[in-house]
XYZ file of C-alpha atoms in Angstrom:
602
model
C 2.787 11.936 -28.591
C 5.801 11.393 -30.478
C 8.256 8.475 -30.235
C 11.158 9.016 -28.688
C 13.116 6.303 -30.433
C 12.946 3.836 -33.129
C 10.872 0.358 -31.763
C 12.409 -2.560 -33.037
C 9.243 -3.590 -33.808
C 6.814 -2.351 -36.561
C 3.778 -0.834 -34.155
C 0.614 -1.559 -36.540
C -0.944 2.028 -36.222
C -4.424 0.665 -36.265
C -3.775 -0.378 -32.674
C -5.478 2.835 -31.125
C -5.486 1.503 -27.419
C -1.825 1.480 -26.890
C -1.401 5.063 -28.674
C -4.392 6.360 -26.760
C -2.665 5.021 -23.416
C 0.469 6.338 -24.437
C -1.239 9.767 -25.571
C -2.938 10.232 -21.802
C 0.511 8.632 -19.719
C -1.118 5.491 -18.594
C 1.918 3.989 -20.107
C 5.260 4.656 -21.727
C 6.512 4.381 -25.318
C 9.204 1.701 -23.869
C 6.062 -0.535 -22.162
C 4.214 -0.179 -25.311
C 6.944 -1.355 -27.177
C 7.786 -4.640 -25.377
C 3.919 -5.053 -25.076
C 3.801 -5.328 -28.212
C 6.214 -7.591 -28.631
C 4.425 -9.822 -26.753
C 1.497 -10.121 -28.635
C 3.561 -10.606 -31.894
C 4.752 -13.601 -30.012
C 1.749 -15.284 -28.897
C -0.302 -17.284 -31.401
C -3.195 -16.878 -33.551
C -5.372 -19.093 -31.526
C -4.969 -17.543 -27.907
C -3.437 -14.082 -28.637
C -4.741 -11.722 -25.951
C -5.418 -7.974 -26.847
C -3.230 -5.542 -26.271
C -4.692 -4.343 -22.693
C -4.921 -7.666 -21.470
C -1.379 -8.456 -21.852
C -0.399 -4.764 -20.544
C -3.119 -5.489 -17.280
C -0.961 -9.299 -16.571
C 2.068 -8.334 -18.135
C 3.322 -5.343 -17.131
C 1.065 -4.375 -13.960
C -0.396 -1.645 -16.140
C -3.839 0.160 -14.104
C -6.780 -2.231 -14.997
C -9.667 0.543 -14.804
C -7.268 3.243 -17.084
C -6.971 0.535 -19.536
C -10.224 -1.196 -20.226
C -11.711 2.180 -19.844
C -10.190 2.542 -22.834
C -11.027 -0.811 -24.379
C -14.531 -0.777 -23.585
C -14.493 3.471 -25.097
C -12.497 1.797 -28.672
C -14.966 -1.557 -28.992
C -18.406 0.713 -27.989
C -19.218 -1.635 -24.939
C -21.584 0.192 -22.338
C -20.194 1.452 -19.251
C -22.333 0.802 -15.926
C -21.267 2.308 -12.816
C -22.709 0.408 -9.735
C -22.911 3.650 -8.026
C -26.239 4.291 -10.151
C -27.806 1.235 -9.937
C -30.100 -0.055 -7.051
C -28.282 -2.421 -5.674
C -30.456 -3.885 -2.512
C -31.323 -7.616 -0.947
C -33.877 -8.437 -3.878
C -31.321 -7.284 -6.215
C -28.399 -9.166 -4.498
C -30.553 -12.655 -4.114
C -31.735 -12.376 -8.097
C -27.825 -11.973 -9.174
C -26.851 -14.780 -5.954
C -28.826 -17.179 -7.499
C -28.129 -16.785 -11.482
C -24.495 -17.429 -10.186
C -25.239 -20.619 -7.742
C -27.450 -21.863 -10.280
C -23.842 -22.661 -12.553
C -21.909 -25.536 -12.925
C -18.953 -25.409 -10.480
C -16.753 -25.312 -13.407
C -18.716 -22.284 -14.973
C -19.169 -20.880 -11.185
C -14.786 -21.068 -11.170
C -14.594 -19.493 -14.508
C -17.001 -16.535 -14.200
C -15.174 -16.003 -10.732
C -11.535 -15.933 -12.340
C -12.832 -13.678 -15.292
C -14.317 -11.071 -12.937
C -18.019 -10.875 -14.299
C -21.325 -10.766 -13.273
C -24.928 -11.014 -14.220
C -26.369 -7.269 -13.101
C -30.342 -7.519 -14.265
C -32.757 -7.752 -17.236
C -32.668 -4.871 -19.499
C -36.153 -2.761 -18.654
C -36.611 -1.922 -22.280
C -35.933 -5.556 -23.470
C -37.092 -7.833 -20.596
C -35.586 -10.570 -22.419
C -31.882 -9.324 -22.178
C -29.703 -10.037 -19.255
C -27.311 -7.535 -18.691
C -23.578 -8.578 -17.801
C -21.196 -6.710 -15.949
C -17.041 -7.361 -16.591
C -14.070 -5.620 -15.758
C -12.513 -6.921 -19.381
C -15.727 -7.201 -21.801
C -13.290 -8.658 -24.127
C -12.883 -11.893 -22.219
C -12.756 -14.646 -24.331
C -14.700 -16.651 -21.457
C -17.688 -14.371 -21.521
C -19.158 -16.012 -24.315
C -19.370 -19.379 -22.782
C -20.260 -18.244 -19.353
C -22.927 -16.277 -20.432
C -24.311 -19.528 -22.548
C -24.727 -21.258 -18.927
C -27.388 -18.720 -17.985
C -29.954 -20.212 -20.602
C -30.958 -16.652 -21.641
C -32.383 -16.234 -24.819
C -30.345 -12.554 -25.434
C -27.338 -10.766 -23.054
C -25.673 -7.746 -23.251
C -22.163 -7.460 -21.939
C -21.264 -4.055 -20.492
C -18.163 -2.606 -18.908
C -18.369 -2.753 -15.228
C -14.999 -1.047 -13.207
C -12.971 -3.477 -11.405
C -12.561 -1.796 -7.928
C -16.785 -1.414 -8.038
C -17.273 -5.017 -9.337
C -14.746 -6.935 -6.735
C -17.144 -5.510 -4.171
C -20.112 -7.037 -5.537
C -18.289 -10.312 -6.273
C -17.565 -10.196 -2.671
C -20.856 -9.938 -1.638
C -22.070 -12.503 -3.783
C -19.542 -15.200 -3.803
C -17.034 -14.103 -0.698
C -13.675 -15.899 -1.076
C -12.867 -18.872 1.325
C -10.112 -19.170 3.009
C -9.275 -23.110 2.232
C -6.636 -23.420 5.353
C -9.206 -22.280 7.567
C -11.840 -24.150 6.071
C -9.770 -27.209 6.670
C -9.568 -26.263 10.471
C -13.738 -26.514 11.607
C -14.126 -29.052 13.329
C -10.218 -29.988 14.578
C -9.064 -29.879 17.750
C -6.285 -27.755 17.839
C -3.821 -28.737 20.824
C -0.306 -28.870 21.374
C 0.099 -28.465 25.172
C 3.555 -29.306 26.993
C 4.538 -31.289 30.302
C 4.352 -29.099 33.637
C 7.742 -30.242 35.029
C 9.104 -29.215 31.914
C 11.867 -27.138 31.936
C 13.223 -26.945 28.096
C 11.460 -27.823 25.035
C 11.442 -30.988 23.754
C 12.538 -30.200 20.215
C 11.583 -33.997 18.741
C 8.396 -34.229 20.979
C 7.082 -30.353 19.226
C 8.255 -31.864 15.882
C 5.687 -34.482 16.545
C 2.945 -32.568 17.622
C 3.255 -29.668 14.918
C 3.136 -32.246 12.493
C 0.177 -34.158 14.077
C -1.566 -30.809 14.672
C -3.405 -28.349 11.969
C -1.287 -25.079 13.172
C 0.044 -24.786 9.492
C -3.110 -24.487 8.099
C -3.750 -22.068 10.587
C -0.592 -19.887 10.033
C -1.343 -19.973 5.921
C -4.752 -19.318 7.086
C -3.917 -16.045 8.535
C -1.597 -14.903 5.970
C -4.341 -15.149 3.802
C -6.706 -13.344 5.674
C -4.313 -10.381 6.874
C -4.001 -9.592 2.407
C -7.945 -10.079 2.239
C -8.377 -7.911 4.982
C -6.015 -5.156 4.002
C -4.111 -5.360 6.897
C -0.659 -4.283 6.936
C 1.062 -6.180 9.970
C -0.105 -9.261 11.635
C 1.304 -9.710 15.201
C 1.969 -12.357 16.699
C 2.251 -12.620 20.138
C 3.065 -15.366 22.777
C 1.089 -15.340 26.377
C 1.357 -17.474 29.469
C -0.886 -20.547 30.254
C -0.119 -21.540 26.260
C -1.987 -18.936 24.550
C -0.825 -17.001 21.319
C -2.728 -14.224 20.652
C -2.945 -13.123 16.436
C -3.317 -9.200 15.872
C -4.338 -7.841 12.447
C -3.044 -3.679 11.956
C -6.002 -2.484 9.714
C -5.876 1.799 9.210
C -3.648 1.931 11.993
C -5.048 0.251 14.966
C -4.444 -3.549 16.263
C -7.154 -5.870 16.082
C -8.106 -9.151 17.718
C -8.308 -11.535 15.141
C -7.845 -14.962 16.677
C -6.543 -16.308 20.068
C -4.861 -19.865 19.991
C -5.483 -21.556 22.934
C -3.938 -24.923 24.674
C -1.149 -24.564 22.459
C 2.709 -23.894 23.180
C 4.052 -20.830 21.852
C 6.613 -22.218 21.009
C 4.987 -24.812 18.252
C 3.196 -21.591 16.764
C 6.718 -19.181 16.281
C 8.360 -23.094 14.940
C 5.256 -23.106 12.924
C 6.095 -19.516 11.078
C 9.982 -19.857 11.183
C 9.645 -23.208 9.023
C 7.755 -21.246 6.047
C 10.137 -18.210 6.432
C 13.359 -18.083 4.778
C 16.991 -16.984 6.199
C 15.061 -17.567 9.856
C 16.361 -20.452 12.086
C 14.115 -22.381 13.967
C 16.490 -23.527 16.598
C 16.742 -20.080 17.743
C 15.112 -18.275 20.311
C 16.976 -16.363 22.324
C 17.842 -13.395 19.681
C 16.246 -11.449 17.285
C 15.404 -12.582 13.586
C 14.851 -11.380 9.936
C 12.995 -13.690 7.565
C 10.569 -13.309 4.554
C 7.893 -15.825 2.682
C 6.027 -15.328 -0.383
C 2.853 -16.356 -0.940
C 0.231 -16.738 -4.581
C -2.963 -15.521 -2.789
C -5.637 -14.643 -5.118
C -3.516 -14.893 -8.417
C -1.000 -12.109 -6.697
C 2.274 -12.741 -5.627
C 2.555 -11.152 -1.889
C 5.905 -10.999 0.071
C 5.554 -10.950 4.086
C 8.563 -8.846 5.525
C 9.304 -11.524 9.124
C 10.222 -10.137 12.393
C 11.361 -12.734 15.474
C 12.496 -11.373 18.851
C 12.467 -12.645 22.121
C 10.819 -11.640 25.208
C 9.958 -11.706 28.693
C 7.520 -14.020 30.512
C 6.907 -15.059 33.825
C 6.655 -19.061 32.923
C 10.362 -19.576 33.035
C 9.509 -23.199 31.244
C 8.778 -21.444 27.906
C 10.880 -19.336 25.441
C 8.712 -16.678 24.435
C 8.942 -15.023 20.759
C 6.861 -11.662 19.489
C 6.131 -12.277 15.650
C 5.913 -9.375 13.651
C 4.751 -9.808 10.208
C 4.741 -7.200 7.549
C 2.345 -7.666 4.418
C 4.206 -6.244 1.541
C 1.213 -6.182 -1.588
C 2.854 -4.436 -4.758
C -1.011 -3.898 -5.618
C -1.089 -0.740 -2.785
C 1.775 0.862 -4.293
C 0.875 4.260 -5.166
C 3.127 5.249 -8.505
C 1.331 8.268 -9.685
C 1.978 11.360 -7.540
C -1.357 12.770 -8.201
C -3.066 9.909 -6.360
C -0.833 10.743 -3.097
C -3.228 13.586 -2.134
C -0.550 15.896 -1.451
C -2.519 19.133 -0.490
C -2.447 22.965 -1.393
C 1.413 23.792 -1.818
C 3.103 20.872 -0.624
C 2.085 19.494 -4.301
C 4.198 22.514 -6.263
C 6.846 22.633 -3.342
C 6.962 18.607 -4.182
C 7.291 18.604 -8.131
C 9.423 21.562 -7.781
C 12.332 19.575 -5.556
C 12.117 16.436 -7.572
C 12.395 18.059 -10.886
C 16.093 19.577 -9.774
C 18.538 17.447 -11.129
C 20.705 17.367 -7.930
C 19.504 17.693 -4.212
C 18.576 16.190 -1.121
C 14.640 15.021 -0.249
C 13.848 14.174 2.507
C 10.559 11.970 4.463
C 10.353 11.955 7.718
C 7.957 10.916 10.046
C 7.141 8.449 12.605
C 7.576 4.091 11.384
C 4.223 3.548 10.047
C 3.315 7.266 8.413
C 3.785 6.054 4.820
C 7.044 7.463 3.971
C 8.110 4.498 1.769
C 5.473 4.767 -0.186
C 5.289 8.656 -0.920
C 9.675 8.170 -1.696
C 8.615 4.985 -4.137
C 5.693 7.548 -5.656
C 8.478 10.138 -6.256
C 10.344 7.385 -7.793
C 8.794 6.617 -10.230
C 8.021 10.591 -11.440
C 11.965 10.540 -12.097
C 12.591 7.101 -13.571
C 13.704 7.108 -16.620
C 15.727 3.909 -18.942
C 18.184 6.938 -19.659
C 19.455 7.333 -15.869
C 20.926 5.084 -13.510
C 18.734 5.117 -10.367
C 20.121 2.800 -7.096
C 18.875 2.114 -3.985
C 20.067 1.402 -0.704
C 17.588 -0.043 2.081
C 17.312 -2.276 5.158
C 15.059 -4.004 4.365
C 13.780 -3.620 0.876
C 9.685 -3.609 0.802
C 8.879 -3.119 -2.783
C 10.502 -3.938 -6.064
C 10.876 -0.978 -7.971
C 10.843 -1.473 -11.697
C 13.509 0.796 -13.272
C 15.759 1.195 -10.115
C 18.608 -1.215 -8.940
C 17.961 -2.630 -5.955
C 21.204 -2.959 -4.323
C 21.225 -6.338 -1.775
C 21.760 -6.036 1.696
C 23.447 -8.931 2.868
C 26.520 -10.424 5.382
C 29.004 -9.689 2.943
C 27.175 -5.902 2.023
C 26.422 -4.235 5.243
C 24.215 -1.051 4.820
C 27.095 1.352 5.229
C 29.870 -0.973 3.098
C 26.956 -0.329 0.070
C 26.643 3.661 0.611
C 30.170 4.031 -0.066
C 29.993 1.362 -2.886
C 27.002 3.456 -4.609
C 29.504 6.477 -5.257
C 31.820 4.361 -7.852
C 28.724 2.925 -9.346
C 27.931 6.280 -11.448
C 24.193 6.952 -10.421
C 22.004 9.751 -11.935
C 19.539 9.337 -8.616
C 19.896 7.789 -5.410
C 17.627 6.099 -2.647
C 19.036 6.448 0.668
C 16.661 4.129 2.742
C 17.438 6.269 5.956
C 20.153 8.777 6.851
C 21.124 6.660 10.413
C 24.531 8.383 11.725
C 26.578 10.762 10.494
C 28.251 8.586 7.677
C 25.461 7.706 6.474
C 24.186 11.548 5.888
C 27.514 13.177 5.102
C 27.551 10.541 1.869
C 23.901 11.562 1.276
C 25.468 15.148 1.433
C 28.143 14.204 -1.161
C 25.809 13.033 -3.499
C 23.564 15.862 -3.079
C 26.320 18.234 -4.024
C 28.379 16.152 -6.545
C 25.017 16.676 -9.085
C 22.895 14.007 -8.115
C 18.831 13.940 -6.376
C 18.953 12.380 -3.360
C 15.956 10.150 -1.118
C 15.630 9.631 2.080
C 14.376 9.305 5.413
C 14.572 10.649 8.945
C 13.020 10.241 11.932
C 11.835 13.237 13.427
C 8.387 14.889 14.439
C 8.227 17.712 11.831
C 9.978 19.241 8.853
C 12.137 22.009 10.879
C 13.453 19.288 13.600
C 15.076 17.263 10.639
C 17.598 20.339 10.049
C 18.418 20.248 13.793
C 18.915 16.344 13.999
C 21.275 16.562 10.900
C 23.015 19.455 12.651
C 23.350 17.630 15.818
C 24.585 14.423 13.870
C 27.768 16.850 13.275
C 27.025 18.017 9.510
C 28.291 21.312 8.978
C 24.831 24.491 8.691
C 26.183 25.485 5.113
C 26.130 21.719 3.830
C 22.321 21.242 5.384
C 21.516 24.777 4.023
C 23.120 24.252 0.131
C 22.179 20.409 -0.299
C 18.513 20.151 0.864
C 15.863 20.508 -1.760
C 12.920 20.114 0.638
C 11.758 17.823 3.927
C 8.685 17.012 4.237
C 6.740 15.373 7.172
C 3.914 13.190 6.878
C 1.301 11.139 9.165
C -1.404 8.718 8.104
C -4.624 9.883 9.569
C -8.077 7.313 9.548
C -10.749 8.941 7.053
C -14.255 8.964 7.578
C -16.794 5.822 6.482
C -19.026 7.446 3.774
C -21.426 5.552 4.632
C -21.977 6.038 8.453
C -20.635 10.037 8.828
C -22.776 12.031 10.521
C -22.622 16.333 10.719
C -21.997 17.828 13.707
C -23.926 21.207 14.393
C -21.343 24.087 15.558
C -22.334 26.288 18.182
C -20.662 29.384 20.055
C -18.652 26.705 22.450
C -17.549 24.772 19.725
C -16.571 27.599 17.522
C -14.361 28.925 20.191
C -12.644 25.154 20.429
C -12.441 25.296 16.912
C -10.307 29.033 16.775
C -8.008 27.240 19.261
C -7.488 24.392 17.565
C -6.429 26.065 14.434
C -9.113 26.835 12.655
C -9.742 30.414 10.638
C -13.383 31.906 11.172
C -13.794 31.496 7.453
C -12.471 27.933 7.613
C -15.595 27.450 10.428
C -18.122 28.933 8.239
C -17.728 27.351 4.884
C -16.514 24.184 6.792
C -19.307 21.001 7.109
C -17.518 18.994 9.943
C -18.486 15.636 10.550
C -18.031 12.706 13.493
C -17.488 9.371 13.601
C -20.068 6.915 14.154
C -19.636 2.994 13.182
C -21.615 0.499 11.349
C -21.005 -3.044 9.242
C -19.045 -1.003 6.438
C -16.096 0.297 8.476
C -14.452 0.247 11.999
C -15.563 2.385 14.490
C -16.604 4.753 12.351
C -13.292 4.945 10.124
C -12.239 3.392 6.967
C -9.328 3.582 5.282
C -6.431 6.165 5.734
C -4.865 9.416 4.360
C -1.753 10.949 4.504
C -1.404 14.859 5.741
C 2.256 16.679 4.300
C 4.307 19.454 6.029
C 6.828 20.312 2.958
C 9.452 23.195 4.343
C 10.647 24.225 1.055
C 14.418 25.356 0.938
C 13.785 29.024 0.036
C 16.586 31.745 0.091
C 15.291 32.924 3.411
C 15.557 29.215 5.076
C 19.233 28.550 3.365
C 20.304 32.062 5.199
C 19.022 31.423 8.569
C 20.517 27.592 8.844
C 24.086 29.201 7.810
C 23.849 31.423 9.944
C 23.011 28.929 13.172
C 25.509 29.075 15.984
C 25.707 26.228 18.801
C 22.214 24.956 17.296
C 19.456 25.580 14.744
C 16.425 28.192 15.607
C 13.469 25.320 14.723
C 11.292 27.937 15.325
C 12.812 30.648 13.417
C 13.131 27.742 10.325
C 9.132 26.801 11.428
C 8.263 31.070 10.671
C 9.918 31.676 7.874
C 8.038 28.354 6.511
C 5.464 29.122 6.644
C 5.520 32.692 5.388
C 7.207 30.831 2.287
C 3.913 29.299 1.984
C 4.452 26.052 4.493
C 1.104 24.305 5.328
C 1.931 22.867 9.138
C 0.561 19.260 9.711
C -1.927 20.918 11.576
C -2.966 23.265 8.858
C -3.022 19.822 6.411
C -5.121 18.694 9.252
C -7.728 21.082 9.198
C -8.062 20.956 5.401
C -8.859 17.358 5.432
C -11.714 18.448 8.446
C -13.153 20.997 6.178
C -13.635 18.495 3.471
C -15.414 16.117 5.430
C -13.167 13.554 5.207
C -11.904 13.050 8.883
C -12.726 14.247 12.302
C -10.936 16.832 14.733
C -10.019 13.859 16.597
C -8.252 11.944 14.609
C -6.138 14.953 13.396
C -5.394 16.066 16.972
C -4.191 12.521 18.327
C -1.826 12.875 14.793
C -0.308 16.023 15.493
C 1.110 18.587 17.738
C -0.091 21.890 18.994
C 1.325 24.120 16.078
């Protein structure tokens, strides 16, 4: 691949791994060039190579990289997916680790390696597994297992955190600190307000912060995206994890006031008042769990309860972990022609597109995908949202504050010469008419809407008051998306179709050919996932803006044919959300259930 520019820096051309990263787009000539800056700054003695300081650096994909590093230096690749990995297994690698110094124990832990097993050809060789064979730790580590020979192979990180999880699972030290304490903060019955110096007392007397930084910890562990916290009478709070979707019981605080657990999470959030509990409240904290910086979005409101003594709060936290975002398009699973009716709107250079979908369905992360396919150092990209979730290297992030209102910096984006813009959400008619402008002034548009499907978004900007030939000429494409629960691969079990199923099936949406050549599966549970399910998917509805769509929004009288729009969709090539549905059914990756609880009767 050649340079696109001059780097300010003489790149030594006997570094293949950064020309073989840039050569297969795991990184860009500009990342490349500061990474290598880097290393000419560090010194002799504890100069990293170039992949580690492009993994801890710049956020670079750990696998892509040391896949590479472990191809250039001729280390061994294992995949764990080959290997018998079973209780006698598990116990033989449990011990070799136990059996370390705590020091060692640390270090091996930090470095993300494992002993595997002896070599069967050389009895005498253990075999190590790391996710960076070129560790400078290895050496010592693999000194503390008094072996007389090892072999260090190149293990994948995503396969070898499981493992280390099984064999060393990570505690939780605020938790740990809570066995054995009685946790208590219980008020006076004849009260009637709350004793603001007396709950200073007791929180600090009490071990609720542990338990608060506890949970935090836990909901990032977990992979939950929201923990909810919610205040109940006869001094209960109740903590709710949102794992794939659904709400989860994850610990009830009992004999406590609600009102010490919300003071409790307003103290460690920021621009949240403590004092205040009878309106709603916007905070954030940031946290260093597991050697990752992870930003909690806060929500505070007040509500109803029928002890008249207390001030109830619901807590709303949102667990913002840059490690999720998804910046490749290709690992979005956009399916059959969404994916060409996708690339096709983003690569105009002016244009409206447009996510919508329900809060929760994952548009913010499909809009920060597209993102990044059209960042470039040579345009000026902005963005405009209430509330910001992720940092977006390459894009100005324009601040949201008392003295910038959302609407004050719409209009203030259109003297700041953008390329692209991110429109967090199209909210009134202001808001959409300057999305409009931009659209047609030569410049690609994101955003948002909240509507059921693809051909309801052109009626709700029509009924916001924006003129048929403006929706029809500045649109690109809208696309609609829902997160649907995928099956556990471990637990899945076929379903047999018979003649009464089959005829369920046709209903539903299925083709007979779609019946025949499909092997549909059902949800059945066990230790691996939840309730059968783990992890989620997105399904797309992309209505492309075709000639035939432009035509029949201009020519809409008192309001849009959806319908008519919804047709000539899909004879354009438009998969429905059903149809998206019924694709991921016929790959086995979800149940009929779970798509028909996610979308309408098309």
């Amino acid at each position: 691949m050649e340079p696109r520019r001059k780097s300010s820096v003489p790149i030594d051309i006997t570094d293949k791994i950064g020309f073989a990263l840039l050569k297969k787009g795991v990184i860009d000539y500009e990342t490349l060039e500061k990474s290598l800056k880097v290393k000419e700054s560090e010194g002799k003695k504890n100069r990293r190579n170039l992949g580690q300081i492009l993994v801890h650096d710049f956020a670079a994909d750990h696998d892509a990289v040391f896949q590479e590093v472990a191809d250039l230096y001729a280390f061994r690749e294992i995949y764990l997916s080959d290997e018998k990995i079973d209780a006698q297994n598990l116990d033989f690698i449990k011990k070799l680790v136990d059996g370390l110094p705590d020091n060692i124990r640390e270090m091996l832990l930090h470095a993300k390696l494992l002993p595997l097993k002896f070599d069967e050809r050389s009895p005498e060789k253990l075999i190590i597994i790391a996710s960076d064979p070129t560790d400078r730790r290895i050496a010592v580590i693999a000194r503390s297992f008094n072996v007389k020979k090892y072999e260090v192979t190149y293990c994948r990180l995503k396969d070898l955190n499981g493992l280390l999880e099984q064999i060393a699972p990570r505690e939780n030290e605020f938790l740990k600190l809570l066995e054995g304490t009685e946790l208590g903060i219980e008020g006076h019955e004849d009260d009637v307000t709350v004793d603001e110096d007396e709950l200073e007392a007791e929180i600090s007397k009490s071990a609720l912060v542990n338990l608060v930084e506890g949970c935090l910890i836990e909901a990032v562990r977990q992979g939950a995206s929201d923990v909810h916290i919610i205040a109940k009478e006869g001094n209960r709070t109740e903590f709710w994890f949102r794992t794939d979707g659904n709400l989860k019981l994850w610990h009830v605080q009992e004999n406590t006031m609600p009102e010490a657990v919300a003071a409790v999470v307003k103290d460690r959030s920021k621009n949240v008042d403590r004092f205040e509990r009878e309106m709603s409240q916007d905070g954030f904290i940031q946290r260093l769990i597991d050697d990752h910086m992870i930003r909690f979005r806060v929500s505070i409101m007040p509500i109803v309860g029928i002890e008249f003594k207390h001030k109830f709060e619901s807590i709303v936290i949102r667990v913002l972990d840059d490690r999720k975002v998804i910046t490749d398009l290709e690992k979005l699973g956009l399916q059959g022609p969404t994916k060409e009716f996708f690339n096709k709107a983003i690569a105009r250079p002016q244009g409206i597109v447009i996510l919508t979908g329900p809060t929760g369905s994952g548009k913010s992360t499909t809009l920060v995908a597209a993102l990044h396919q059209v960042i470039d150092p040579t345009v000026n990209v902005l963005t405009v949202e209430e509330p910001v979730e992720y940092i977006i290297k390459g894009a100005r992030q324009l601040k949201i504050g008392t003295k910038m209102d959302f609407e004050l910096a719409i209009r203030g984006i259109l003297r700041h010469d953008p390329d692209i813009v991110l429109v967090g959400e199209m909210r009134d008619k202001a808001t959409a008419e300057i999305a409009i402008k931009l659209a047609n002034t030569g410049h690609l548009t994101f955003s948002t809407l909240h509507t059921n499907d693809a051909p309801s978004a052109v009626s709700r900007l029509y009924k916001m008051g924006i003129e048929p030939f403006l929706i029809a000429y500045a649109i690109n494409i809208i696309v609609a998306q829902r997160l649907i629960r995928t099956l556990c691969k471990f637990c899945k079990r076929q379903v047999e179709v018979n003649e009464v199923d089959r005829d369920v099936y046709l209903r539903f949406g299925f083709a007979e050919a779609d019946i025949d050549k499909a092997t549909i599966f059902e949800a059945v549970g066990c230790d691996k996932c939840s309730g059968g399910y783990k992890g989620r998917a997105a399904i797309h509805e992309a209505l492309f803006f075709t000639k035939e769509i432009r035509n029949i929004i201009v020519r809409s009288g008192t309001e849009v044919d959806e319908e008519a729009v919804r047709t000539q969709g899909v004879k354009d090539g438009m998969w429905t959300l059903r149809r998206a549905g019924i694709e991921r059914i016929i790959r086995g990756e979800t149940t009929v259930e779970e798509i028909l609880s996610a979308t309408t009767d098309d």
